[in-house]
mmCIF file of C-alpha atoms in Angstrom:
data_model
loop_
_atom_site.group_PDB
_atom_site.id
_atom_site.type_symbol
_atom_site.label_atom_id
_atom_site.label_comp_id
_atom_site.label_asym_id
_atom_site.label_seq_id
_atom_site.Cartn_x
_atom_site.Cartn_y
_atom_site.Cartn_z
ATOM 1 C CA UNK R 1 -2.207 96.135 28.695
ATOM 2 C CA UNK R 2 -1.011 99.888 29.377
ATOM 3 C CA UNK R 3 -0.243 102.883 32.165
ATOM 4 C CA UNK R 4 -0.247 105.813 31.154
ATOM 5 C CA UNK R 5 0.700 108.892 33.725
ATOM 6 C CA UNK R 6 -1.347 111.293 32.511
ATOM 7 C CA UNK R 7 -0.390 114.293 34.481
ATOM 8 C CA UNK R 8 -3.923 116.124 34.620
ATOM 9 C CA UNK R 9 -6.569 115.107 32.579
ATOM 10 C CA UNK R 10 -8.514 116.537 30.037
ATOM 11 C CA UNK R 11 -10.414 116.073 27.600
ATOM 12 C CA UNK R 12 -7.372 116.200 24.716
ATOM 13 C CA UNK R 13 -6.258 114.112 26.804
ATOM 14 C CA UNK R 14 -9.666 112.401 26.777
ATOM 15 C CA UNK R 15 -9.249 111.904 22.807
ATOM 16 C CA UNK R 16 -6.067 110.772 22.690
ATOM 17 C CA UNK R 17 -6.770 107.913 25.103
ATOM 18 C CA UNK R 18 -9.692 107.310 22.438
ATOM 19 C CA UNK R 19 -7.289 107.293 19.990
ATOM 20 C CA UNK R 20 -5.466 104.088 21.508
ATOM 21 C CA UNK R 21 -8.368 102.446 22.884
ATOM 22 C CA UNK R 22 -8.724 99.880 19.396
ATOM 23 C CA UNK R 23 -5.128 98.447 21.010
ATOM 24 C CA UNK R 24 -5.391 97.910 24.461
ATOM 25 C CA UNK R 25 -7.346 95.719 27.363
ATOM 26 C CA UNK R 26 -7.026 96.958 30.703
ATOM 27 C CA UNK R 27 -5.317 100.302 30.432
ATOM 28 C CA UNK R 28 -4.595 101.976 34.285
ATOM 29 C CA UNK R 29 -4.651 105.911 34.515
ATOM 30 C CA UNK R 30 -2.370 107.758 37.022
ATOM 31 C CA UNK R 31 -2.053 111.680 38.274
ATOM 32 C CA UNK R 32 -5.524 111.875 37.576
ATOM 33 C CA UNK R 33 -5.862 114.827 39.563
ATOM 34 C CA UNK R 34 -9.370 116.252 37.586
ATOM 35 C CA UNK R 35 -13.523 116.423 37.927
ATOM 36 C CA UNK R 36 -13.687 115.096 34.632
ATOM 37 C CA UNK R 37 -14.185 111.205 34.893
ATOM 38 C CA UNK R 38 -12.042 108.955 32.748
ATOM 39 C CA UNK R 39 -14.408 107.189 30.084
ATOM 40 C CA UNK R 40 -13.996 105.203 26.830
ATOM 41 C CA UNK R 41 -16.488 103.924 24.642
ATOM 42 C CA UNK R 42 -16.763 99.887 25.434
ATOM 43 C CA UNK R 43 -14.484 100.234 28.828
ATOM 44 C CA UNK R 44 -15.283 99.690 32.113
ATOM 45 C CA UNK R 45 -13.824 101.667 34.669
ATOM 46 C CA UNK R 46 -12.247 100.925 38.195
ATOM 47 C CA UNK R 47 -11.544 103.699 40.524
ATOM 48 C CA UNK R 48 -8.504 103.683 42.711
ATOM 49 C CA UNK R 49 -8.917 104.193 46.657
ATOM 50 C CA UNK R 50 -8.987 108.101 47.715
ATOM 51 C CA UNK R 51 -5.568 109.109 49.134
ATOM 52 C CA UNK R 52 -4.633 110.150 52.309
ATOM 53 C CA UNK R 53 -5.544 113.094 53.891
ATOM 54 C CA UNK R 54 -2.865 116.664 53.470
ATOM 55 C CA UNK R 55 -1.861 115.428 49.700
ATOM 56 C CA UNK R 56 -1.339 117.146 47.149
ATOM 57 C CA UNK R 57 -4.260 118.441 45.348
ATOM 58 C CA UNK R 58 -2.884 117.035 42.283
ATOM 59 C CA UNK R 59 -2.867 113.686 41.557
ATOM 60 C CA UNK R 60 -3.484 111.335 44.018
ATOM 61 C CA UNK R 61 -4.507 114.268 46.660
ATOM 62 C CA UNK R 62 -7.537 114.486 45.301
ATOM 63 C CA UNK R 63 -8.668 110.778 46.031
ATOM 64 C CA UNK R 64 -9.324 109.665 42.378
ATOM 65 C CA UNK R 65 -5.151 109.786 41.424
ATOM 66 C CA UNK R 66 -5.567 105.584 39.984
ATOM 67 C CA UNK R 67 -8.860 104.172 38.438
ATOM 68 C CA UNK R 68 -8.214 100.839 35.709
ATOM 69 C CA UNK R 69 -10.043 101.142 32.363
ATOM 70 C CA UNK R 70 -11.356 97.398 31.071
ATOM 71 C CA UNK R 71 -12.243 96.389 28.163
ATOM 72 C CA UNK R 72 -16.047 95.269 28.462
ATOM 73 C CA UNK R 73 -15.472 91.929 26.900
ATOM 74 C CA UNK R 74 -13.179 90.793 29.532
ATOM 75 C CA UNK R 75 -15.038 92.474 32.807
ATOM 76 C CA UNK R 76 -17.280 89.010 33.519
ATOM 77 C CA UNK R 77 -14.136 88.154 34.634
ATOM 78 C CA UNK R 78 -12.279 91.277 36.434
ATOM 79 C CA UNK R 79 -12.824 92.259 39.916
ATOM 80 C CA UNK R 80 -10.698 94.943 42.124
ATOM 81 C CA UNK R 81 -8.528 93.798 44.807
ATOM 82 C CA UNK R 82 -10.085 96.076 47.232
ATOM 83 C CA UNK R 83 -8.428 94.823 50.106
ATOM 84 C CA UNK R 84 -5.032 94.871 48.879
ATOM 85 C CA UNK R 85 -5.235 98.317 46.956
ATOM 86 C CA UNK R 86 -3.499 101.066 48.834
ATOM 87 C CA UNK R 87 -3.835 105.208 47.627
ATOM 88 C CA UNK R 88 -0.502 103.883 45.662
ATOM 89 C CA UNK R 89 -1.947 100.545 44.121
ATOM 90 C CA UNK R 90 -4.754 99.403 42.141
ATOM 91 C CA UNK R 91 -5.096 95.764 42.042
ATOM 92 C CA UNK R 92 -7.340 94.392 39.196
ATOM 93 C CA UNK R 93 -7.523 90.536 39.117
ATOM 94 C CA UNK R 94 -8.580 88.741 36.208
ATOM 95 C CA UNK R 95 -9.640 85.348 37.298
ATOM 96 C CA UNK R 96 -8.031 82.285 35.282
ATOM 97 C CA UNK R 97 -9.819 80.117 32.760
ATOM 98 C CA UNK R 98 -10.380 77.326 35.683
ATOM 99 C CA UNK R 99 -11.746 79.581 37.364
ATOM 100 C CA UNK R 100 -14.149 81.159 34.689
ATOM 101 C CA UNK R 101 -14.813 78.246 32.847
ATOM 102 C CA UNK R 102 -12.740 78.248 30.233
ATOM 103 C CA UNK R 103 -13.004 80.037 27.297
ATOM 104 C CA UNK R 104 -15.272 79.633 24.965
ATOM 105 C CA UNK R 105 -14.251 79.740 21.026
ATOM 106 C CA UNK R 106 -16.510 82.487 20.814
ATOM 107 C CA UNK R 107 -14.267 84.870 23.985
ATOM 108 C CA UNK R 108 -10.957 83.143 23.560
ATOM 109 C CA UNK R 109 -9.846 85.991 21.331
ATOM 110 C CA UNK R 110 -10.506 88.767 24.139
ATOM 111 C CA UNK R 111 -9.833 85.651 26.562
ATOM 112 C CA UNK R 112 -7.309 87.579 29.278
ATOM 113 C CA UNK R 113 -3.345 87.264 28.762
ATOM 114 C CA UNK R 114 -0.903 84.566 30.172
ATOM 115 C CA UNK R 115 -3.189 83.313 33.271
ATOM 116 C CA UNK R 116 -0.859 80.565 33.699
ATOM 117 C CA UNK R 117 -1.309 77.607 36.728
ATOM 118 C CA UNK R 118 0.271 78.897 39.936
ATOM 119 C CA UNK R 119 0.156 77.299 43.577
ATOM 120 C CA UNK R 120 -3.148 78.352 44.925
ATOM 121 C CA UNK R 121 -4.972 79.625 41.935
ATOM 122 C CA UNK R 122 -4.596 80.795 38.130
ATOM 123 C CA UNK R 123 -5.296 83.882 38.367
ATOM 124 C CA UNK R 124 -3.485 86.953 37.057
ATOM 125 C CA UNK R 125 -2.975 90.085 39.461
ATOM 126 C CA UNK R 126 -2.427 93.566 37.771
ATOM 127 C CA UNK R 127 -1.272 95.725 39.595
ATOM 128 C CA UNK R 128 -1.258 99.864 38.719
ATOM 129 C CA UNK R 129 0.959 102.222 40.658
ATOM 130 C CA UNK R 130 1.521 105.615 41.121
ATOM 131 C CA UNK R 131 3.558 106.734 43.881
ATOM 132 C CA UNK R 132 4.226 110.588 44.672
ATOM 133 C CA UNK R 133 8.300 112.228 43.894
ATOM 134 C CA UNK R 134 9.935 111.486 47.213
ATOM 135 C CA UNK R 135 10.158 115.528 47.546
ATOM 136 C CA UNK R 136 6.362 115.030 47.948
ATOM 137 C CA UNK R 137 4.344 116.605 50.847
ATOM 138 C CA UNK R 138 2.742 113.105 50.825
ATOM 139 C CA UNK R 139 5.221 111.947 52.399
ATOM 140 C CA UNK R 140 6.169 114.028 54.671
ATOM 141 C CA UNK R 141 4.182 112.313 57.590
ATOM 142 C CA UNK R 142 4.289 110.702 59.307
ATOM 143 C CA UNK R 143 8.486 109.493 59.519
ATOM 144 C CA UNK R 144 9.212 106.840 57.355
ATOM 145 C CA UNK R 145 5.773 106.847 54.631
ATOM 146 C CA UNK R 146 7.368 106.344 52.185
ATOM 147 C CA UNK R 147 9.188 103.083 53.094
ATOM 148 C CA UNK R 148 6.065 101.619 54.645
ATOM 149 C CA UNK R 149 4.251 102.193 51.301
ATOM 150 C CA UNK R 150 6.780 100.788 49.720
ATOM 151 C CA UNK R 151 6.711 97.900 52.347
ATOM 152 C CA UNK R 152 1.955 97.652 51.669
ATOM 153 C CA UNK R 153 2.961 96.872 48.062
ATOM 154 C CA UNK R 154 5.075 94.053 48.854
ATOM 155 C CA UNK R 155 3.408 92.632 51.359
ATOM 156 C CA UNK R 156 0.299 92.948 49.185
ATOM 157 C CA UNK R 157 2.460 91.630 45.499
ATOM 158 C CA UNK R 158 3.556 88.177 48.242
ATOM 159 C CA UNK R 159 0.079 87.743 49.342
ATOM 160 C CA UNK R 160 -1.281 87.786 45.726
ATOM 161 C CA UNK R 161 1.525 85.674 44.308
ATOM 162 C CA UNK R 162 0.005 82.814 46.210
ATOM 163 C CA UNK R 163 -3.031 82.749 44.028
ATOM 164 C CA UNK R 164 -1.959 83.584 40.777
ATOM 165 C CA UNK R 165 0.939 85.902 38.508
ATOM 166 C CA UNK R 166 1.563 89.337 39.800
ATOM 167 C CA UNK R 167 2.453 92.169 37.015
ATOM 168 C CA UNK R 168 3.058 95.756 38.469
ATOM 169 C CA UNK R 169 2.923 98.928 35.689
ATOM 170 C CA UNK R 170 3.095 102.091 36.887
ATOM 171 C CA UNK R 171 4.776 105.561 37.988
ATOM 172 C CA UNK R 172 7.152 104.185 40.403
ATOM 173 C CA UNK R 173 8.838 107.571 40.420
ATOM 174 C CA UNK R 174 12.171 105.507 41.009
ATOM 175 C CA UNK R 175 16.073 105.820 39.649
ATOM 176 C CA UNK R 176 17.357 102.963 39.110
ATOM 177 C CA UNK R 177 20.099 103.057 36.724
ATOM 178 C CA UNK R 178 21.182 99.514 35.820
ATOM 179 C CA UNK R 179 20.957 98.011 39.427
ATOM 180 C CA UNK R 180 20.589 94.520 39.153
ATOM 181 C CA UNK R 181 16.805 93.853 40.055
ATOM 182 C CA UNK R 182 17.079 89.937 40.089
ATOM 183 C CA UNK R 183 16.543 87.768 43.427
ATOM 184 C CA UNK R 184 19.606 85.407 43.922
ATOM 185 C CA UNK R 185 19.515 81.789 43.312
ATOM 186 C CA UNK R 186 18.874 80.684 47.515
ATOM 187 C CA UNK R 187 17.975 84.415 48.670
ATOM 188 C CA UNK R 188 15.248 84.604 50.729
ATOM 189 C CA UNK R 189 11.654 85.551 49.954
ATOM 190 C CA UNK R 190 10.660 88.273 52.580
ATOM 191 C CA UNK R 191 7.774 85.524 53.620
ATOM 192 C CA UNK R 192 10.834 82.905 54.404
ATOM 193 C CA UNK R 193 10.636 80.798 51.136
ATOM 194 C CA UNK R 194 13.185 80.836 48.474
ATOM 195 C CA UNK R 195 11.998 81.933 45.261
ATOM 196 C CA UNK R 196 12.971 80.007 41.975
ATOM 197 C CA UNK R 197 15.771 82.438 40.218
ATOM 198 C CA UNK R 198 14.093 84.902 37.237
ATOM 199 C CA UNK R 199 17.262 83.043 35.194
ATOM 200 C CA UNK R 200 15.087 80.006 35.263
ATOM 201 C CA UNK R 201 12.999 81.649 33.530
ATOM 202 C CA UNK R 202 14.387 82.518 30.641
ATOM 203 C CA UNK R 203 15.083 86.376 32.308
ATOM 204 C CA UNK R 204 17.841 88.039 30.861
ATOM 205 C CA UNK R 205 20.657 89.199 33.346
ATOM 206 C CA UNK R 206 21.047 92.798 32.146
ATOM 207 C CA UNK R 207 18.530 95.426 31.751
ATOM 208 C CA UNK R 208 19.360 98.857 29.661
ATOM 209 C CA UNK R 209 18.823 101.874 31.283
ATOM 210 C CA UNK R 210 19.237 105.730 29.129
ATOM 211 C CA UNK R 211 18.711 107.069 32.382
ATOM 212 C CA UNK R 212 21.757 108.188 34.084
ATOM 213 C CA UNK R 213 20.493 109.423 36.591
ATOM 214 C CA UNK R 214 22.178 107.976 40.250
ATOM 215 C CA UNK R 215 19.813 105.614 42.231
ATOM 216 C CA UNK R 216 17.833 107.359 44.401
ATOM 217 C CA UNK R 217 15.911 106.359 48.290
ATOM 218 C CA UNK R 218 12.756 105.410 45.300
ATOM 219 C CA UNK R 219 15.367 102.979 43.069
ATOM 220 C CA UNK R 220 16.818 101.350 45.992
ATOM 221 C CA UNK R 221 13.593 100.619 47.260
ATOM 222 C CA UNK R 222 12.052 99.477 44.118
ATOM 223 C CA UNK R 223 14.552 97.214 44.271
ATOM 224 C CA UNK R 224 15.253 96.080 47.602
ATOM 225 C CA UNK R 225 11.836 95.841 49.427
ATOM 226 C CA UNK R 226 9.810 94.472 45.841
ATOM 227 C CA UNK R 227 12.085 93.540 42.871
ATOM 228 C CA UNK R 228 14.227 91.061 44.818
ATOM 229 C CA UNK R 229 11.627 90.132 47.897
ATOM 230 C CA UNK R 230 9.200 89.025 45.006
ATOM 231 C CA UNK R 231 11.046 88.011 42.166
ATOM 232 C CA UNK R 232 9.240 90.639 40.474
ATOM 233 C CA UNK R 233 11.598 91.778 37.235
ATOM 234 C CA UNK R 234 11.921 95.064 35.628
ATOM 235 C CA UNK R 235 10.836 94.238 31.804
ATOM 236 C CA UNK R 236 12.101 98.179 31.011
ATOM 237 C CA UNK R 237 15.259 97.563 29.227
ATOM 238 C CA UNK R 238 14.931 94.202 29.293
ATOM 239 C CA UNK R 239 11.648 92.309 27.547
ATOM 240 C CA UNK R 240 11.321 92.082 23.627
ATOM 241 C CA UNK R 241 10.904 95.174 21.907
ATOM 242 C CA UNK R 242 7.916 95.175 19.689
ATOM 243 C CA UNK R 243 9.064 94.852 15.285
ATOM 244 C CA UNK R 244 8.409 98.175 13.459
ATOM 245 C CA UNK R 245 10.321 101.307 12.669
ATOM 246 C CA UNK R 246 14.690 100.833 12.088
ATOM 247 C CA UNK R 247 14.504 102.941 14.887
ATOM 248 C CA UNK R 248 12.389 102.094 18.269
ATOM 249 C CA UNK R 249 10.807 104.382 20.428
ATOM 250 C CA UNK R 250 13.072 105.932 22.977
ATOM 251 C CA UNK R 251 13.371 103.933 26.915
ATOM 252 C CA UNK R 252 12.697 107.356 28.561
ATOM 253 C CA UNK R 253 9.676 106.987 29.942
ATOM 254 C CA UNK R 254 9.437 111.053 31.057
ATOM 255 C CA UNK R 255 9.946 113.748 28.569
ATOM 256 C CA UNK R 256 9.584 117.404 29.481
ATOM 257 C CA UNK R 257 10.861 120.815 28.702
ATOM 258 C CA UNK R 258 11.988 123.511 31.567
ATOM 259 C CA UNK R 259 13.904 126.970 30.310
ATOM 260 C CA UNK R 260 14.582 125.525 26.837
ATOM 261 C CA UNK R 261 16.062 122.447 28.113
ATOM 262 C CA UNK R 262 14.872 118.694 27.669
ATOM 263 C CA UNK R 263 15.153 117.158 30.643
ATOM 264 C CA UNK R 264 14.017 113.122 30.054
ATOM 265 C CA UNK R 265 14.219 110.292 32.766
ATOM 266 C CA UNK R 266 12.784 106.882 33.389
ATOM 267 C CA UNK R 267 10.713 106.663 36.432
ATOM 268 C CA UNK R 268 7.734 104.677 35.166
ATOM 269 C CA UNK R 269 8.398 100.770 35.000
ATOM 270 C CA UNK R 270 6.848 97.700 34.225
ATOM 271 C CA UNK R 271 7.685 94.421 36.585
ATOM 272 C CA UNK R 272 6.275 90.670 36.347
ATOM 273 C CA UNK R 273 6.103 87.573 38.408
ATOM 274 C CA UNK R 274 9.755 85.997 37.326
ATOM 275 C CA UNK R 275 6.967 82.996 36.329
ATOM 276 C CA UNK R 276 5.093 84.896 33.770
ATOM 277 C CA UNK R 277 8.664 86.844 31.834
ATOM 278 C CA UNK R 278 8.054 83.269 29.241
ATOM 279 C CA UNK R 279 4.867 85.218 27.858
ATOM 280 C CA UNK R 280 6.052 88.522 27.933
ATOM 281 C CA UNK R 281 6.072 88.576 24.149
ATOM 282 C CA UNK R 282 7.049 92.481 24.293
ATOM 283 C CA UNK R 283 6.714 95.567 26.002
ATOM 284 C CA UNK R 284 6.569 99.048 24.710
ATOM 285 C CA UNK R 285 7.088 102.672 25.570
ATOM 286 C CA UNK R 286 5.147 105.076 22.903
ATOM 287 C CA UNK R 287 5.306 109.059 22.960
ATOM 288 C CA UNK R 288 2.753 111.554 24.601
ATOM 289 C CA UNK R 289 2.195 113.558 21.487
ATOM 290 C CA UNK R 290 2.912 116.511 23.706
ATOM 291 C CA UNK R 291 -0.214 115.541 25.611
ATOM 292 C CA UNK R 292 1.202 114.699 29.085
ATOM 293 C CA UNK R 293 4.702 114.285 30.764
ATOM 294 C CA UNK R 294 4.655 110.705 30.527
ATOM 295 C CA UNK R 295 5.176 108.335 27.613
ATOM 296 C CA UNK R 296 2.550 105.487 27.719
ATOM 297 C CA UNK R 297 3.997 102.037 29.385
ATOM 298 C CA UNK R 298 2.671 99.093 27.014
ATOM 299 C CA UNK R 299 2.754 95.244 27.304
ATOM 300 C CA UNK R 300 1.240 92.160 25.281
ATOM 301 C CA UNK R 301 1.650 89.017 26.611
ATOM 302 C CA UNK R 302 0.972 85.809 25.056
ATOM 303 C CA UNK R 303 -2.600 84.041 25.593
ATOM 304 C CA UNK R 304 -1.137 81.183 25.915
ATOM 305 C CA UNK R 305 -1.222 79.388 29.460
ATOM 306 C CA UNK R 306 0.914 76.962 31.030
ATOM 307 C CA UNK R 307 0.130 74.128 33.267
ATOM 308 C CA UNK R 308 2.359 73.895 36.659
ATOM 309 C CA UNK R 309 5.981 71.486 35.948
ATOM 310 C CA UNK R 310 9.427 73.476 34.766
ATOM 311 C CA UNK R 311 8.971 76.748 33.484
ATOM 312 C CA UNK R 312 10.110 77.298 29.896
ATOM 313 C CA UNK R 313 12.568 79.385 28.457
ATOM 314 C CA UNK R 314 11.564 81.524 25.560
ATOM 315 C CA UNK R 315 12.703 81.728 21.702
ATOM 316 C CA UNK R 316 12.542 84.290 19.842
ATOM 317 C CA UNK R 317 9.626 83.384 17.801
ATOM 318 C CA UNK R 318 7.269 82.675 20.405
ATOM 319 C CA UNK R 319 8.417 86.454 21.572
ATOM 320 C CA UNK R 320 6.893 88.710 18.435
ATOM 321 C CA UNK R 321 3.021 89.979 19.051
ATOM 322 C CA UNK R 322 0.497 88.478 17.562
#
C-alpha cells in the first residue's frame, strides 16, 4: 500500500501512477487540487470529504484533496469510515478475515495485509492524511484550528483502535527530527487506559531522520497528540527497508529545486499501531521521477494474521518482502 502527495494531479502524474499500479493494492493520493478524475484500471476510487470553506484553491481547498484507490479484489472487504473521516484524514476500513468469512484458496493472495485480532474486532483501518502547511490560510481561523485538527485525528484513531488496528499514511507537513515518538511504559492513554509499550511489540527505540530541521509545531503535535497517546509509531527510518541496491533510496520525502538549490525534508510519514509493527515487512520511499515535489511512501505488510495473546517479536527473516 502507499501514499503519494501528487501536488496537483496531472495527466502525466496519472500515467506515472499506472506504471506503479501492479505493485500496490491500496494507494492514497493527497493534494489533488484538480478537476482531473484520479482513476486506475482495476481500481475503485473512494473520495475524501470536502474541505472547509475558505481554504486555498490548491490541494484540499477544492474539496478533492484526498482519495483512495483500492484494487477491485479488495473492494468487497473495504469501505469508508465516514463518521470518523475529516478533511485532513480519509479513513478506509478493511474487514478482517472473521468478519468477511475468511479468505478462500482463490482469494488468499489478495487478502488484506496484517488484519490481526485486536480487542473489539479484527479490522484494519488505514488513514490517508493531508495537513496543509502550518503557514497555510487553512489554519488562520478559527484560532487553534490546526491543533483541533490533530486532536480530532487523535480521537478518531483511538475510537478505531477499539475495533482493530490502525495505519496512518500521509503528508503531515511536520518536522520531527529524531524526537522520541514512543509511548513510555505506564504512560496514560488519552482515553485513560495504559497502552502496551511499543517495545513489547518489537519496535526499535531509535529511528533515523536525515532532516535536520528543528522540531516544529506540527512535529510536536504529531508526536504528542498522535504518536504517544495512541501508541502509533513512526515507520520512517525505523522499519526494515526492502532488499535491493547497495545504495537504497533516500529517506527524504520532499524534494524540490528553488533558485538553483535543492531543498529536501521529511514531512510525509507512515505510522503504525505498535501492535501491528511485527507485521511490517518493509517500508520504502520511492523517488517521484520529477512528477511531484513529494516522494511516494510504500509499505508492505505480512498477510499472516495473529491471534490474541502475547506480542511476537519479529526476526529479520520474517521481515523480508514476499
